[in-house]
Amino acid sequence: MAEKEMRNFALRDKDGNEIGIFTGKQPRQAALKAANRGHTDIRLREKGTKKIHVFTGERKQVKKPKGAPAWMPAKIWKPSVKKVGTEMLEEATSQAVVVKRTRK
């Protein structure tokens, strides 16, 4: 089975400015990294495409796992994300247009 390549996703703010880059094999993996840094409204544009993946995210402080090493603190941050849908950018204006919405 062929391994998937890592993909780059640009984090966009409300104004459409790209404020960070996150890497992952899937958009969800990149969204989890963004959520772990405290972002809640996550809009990731896949580099090289006009597709925007929209997620809502949060992070909670939980107890460390049972098999964790001794150096790990007693409480750690655990991110969670939920995909809201995907959008496509228009070519001329670079504004997002909703193409497909998934689960509410």
Short mmCIF file of C-alpha atoms in Angstrom, two decimals:
data_model
loop_
_atom_site.label_atom_id
_atom_site.label_comp_id
_atom_site.label_asym_id
_atom_site.label_seq_id
_atom_site.Cartn_x
_atom_site.Cartn_y
_atom_site.Cartn_z
CA MET A 1 0.00 0.00 0.00
CA ALA A 2 1.42 3.38 -0.99
CA GLU A 3 2.01 5.93 1.74
CA LYS A 4 0.16 9.24 1.53
CA GLU A 5 2.23 12.36 1.16
CA MET A 6 2.11 15.21 3.62
CA ARG A 7 -0.02 18.15 2.48
CA ASN A 8 0.19 21.80 3.48
CA PHE A 9 -2.84 23.76 4.66
CA ALA A 10 -2.92 27.54 5.17
CA LEU A 11 -4.96 28.76 8.15
CA ARG A 12 -7.17 31.72 7.16
CA ASP A 13 -8.64 34.37 9.46
CA LYS A 14 -12.09 36.00 9.12
CA ASP A 15 -10.77 38.53 6.58
CA GLY A 16 -9.28 35.81 4.36
CA ASN A 17 -5.65 36.50 5.30
CA GLU A 18 -3.46 33.42 5.65
CA ILE A 19 -2.01 33.51 9.17
CA GLY A 20 -0.30 30.13 9.48
CA ILE A 21 0.66 26.87 7.79
CA PHE A 22 -0.18 23.44 9.19
CA THR A 23 0.93 20.13 7.70
CA GLY A 24 -0.84 16.79 7.71
CA LYS A 25 -1.83 13.86 5.55
CA GLN A 26 -5.51 14.80 5.97
CA PRO A 27 -7.19 18.17 6.62
CA ARG A 28 -8.43 16.92 10.00
CA GLN A 29 -4.87 16.31 11.17
CA ALA A 30 -3.91 19.90 10.31
CA ALA A 31 -7.11 21.16 11.99
CA LEU A 32 -6.23 19.30 15.20
CA LYS A 33 -2.84 21.03 15.23
CA ALA A 34 -4.52 24.43 14.80
CA ALA A 35 -7.04 23.65 17.57
CA ASN A 36 -4.22 22.63 19.90
CA ARG A 37 -2.81 26.14 19.47
CA GLY A 38 -6.12 27.68 20.55
CA HIS A 39 -7.90 28.41 17.25
CA THR A 40 -11.67 27.78 17.34
CA ASP A 41 -12.91 28.94 13.90
CA ILE A 42 -10.61 26.94 11.62
CA ARG A 43 -10.60 27.56 7.86
CA LEU A 44 -7.83 25.67 6.08
CA ARG A 45 -7.01 26.27 2.40
CA GLU A 46 -5.24 23.35 0.85
CA LYS A 47 -2.06 24.65 -0.80
CA GLY A 48 -2.15 24.29 -4.57
CA THR A 49 -5.96 24.18 -4.71
CA LYS A 50 -8.89 26.53 -4.21
CA LYS A 51 -10.57 24.25 -1.66
CA ILE A 52 -11.19 25.51 1.89
CA HIS A 53 -11.92 23.01 4.68
CA VAL A 54 -14.03 24.54 7.46
CA PHE A 55 -13.82 23.16 11.02
CA THR A 56 -14.88 24.20 14.50
CA GLY A 57 -12.37 23.36 17.17
CA GLU A 58 -11.63 23.50 20.86
CA ARG A 59 -9.13 22.19 23.34
CA LYS A 60 -9.73 20.84 26.82
CA GLN A 61 -7.40 20.12 29.68
CA VAL A 62 -7.55 16.44 30.67
CA LYS A 63 -5.58 14.08 32.91
CA LYS A 64 -2.53 12.50 31.34
CA PRO A 65 -2.94 8.93 30.00
CA LYS A 66 -2.13 5.98 32.28
CA GLY A 67 0.92 4.84 30.31
CA ALA A 68 2.39 8.34 30.03
CA PRO A 69 6.08 8.97 30.84
CA ALA A 70 7.01 10.49 34.22
CA TRP A 71 8.15 13.80 32.69
CA MET A 72 4.65 14.52 31.31
CA PRO A 73 2.60 16.99 33.41
CA ALA A 74 -0.49 15.78 35.31
CA LYS A 75 -2.85 17.67 32.96
CA ILE A 76 -2.44 17.98 29.19
CA TRP A 77 -4.34 19.81 26.42
CA LYS A 78 -6.48 17.61 24.16
CA PRO A 79 -7.81 19.14 20.91
CA SER A 80 -11.06 18.19 19.19
CA VAL A 81 -12.45 19.35 15.86
CA LYS A 82 -15.64 18.89 13.88
CA LYS A 83 -15.85 19.42 10.14
CA VAL A 84 -18.52 21.93 9.14
CA GLY A 85 -18.04 21.66 5.37
CA THR A 86 -15.94 22.68 2.40
CA GLU A 87 -15.89 25.85 0.34
CA MET A 88 -14.29 26.90 -2.94
CA LEU A 89 -12.54 30.18 -3.70
CA GLU A 90 -13.69 32.27 -6.66
CA GLU A 91 -10.88 33.03 -9.08
CA ALA A 92 -11.42 36.77 -9.68
CA THR A 93 -12.19 38.05 -6.19
CA SER A 94 -10.62 35.37 -3.95
CA GLN A 95 -13.85 35.30 -1.94
CA ALA A 96 -15.10 32.02 -0.54
CA VAL A 97 -18.22 30.50 -2.05
CA VAL A 98 -20.01 27.66 -0.29
CA VAL A 99 -20.00 24.62 -2.54
CA LYS A 100 -20.81 21.76 -0.19
CA ARG A 101 -21.95 21.61 3.40
CA THR A 102 -21.69 18.45 5.43
CA ARG A 103 -23.30 17.47 8.75
CA LYS A 104 -24.84 20.10 10.99
#
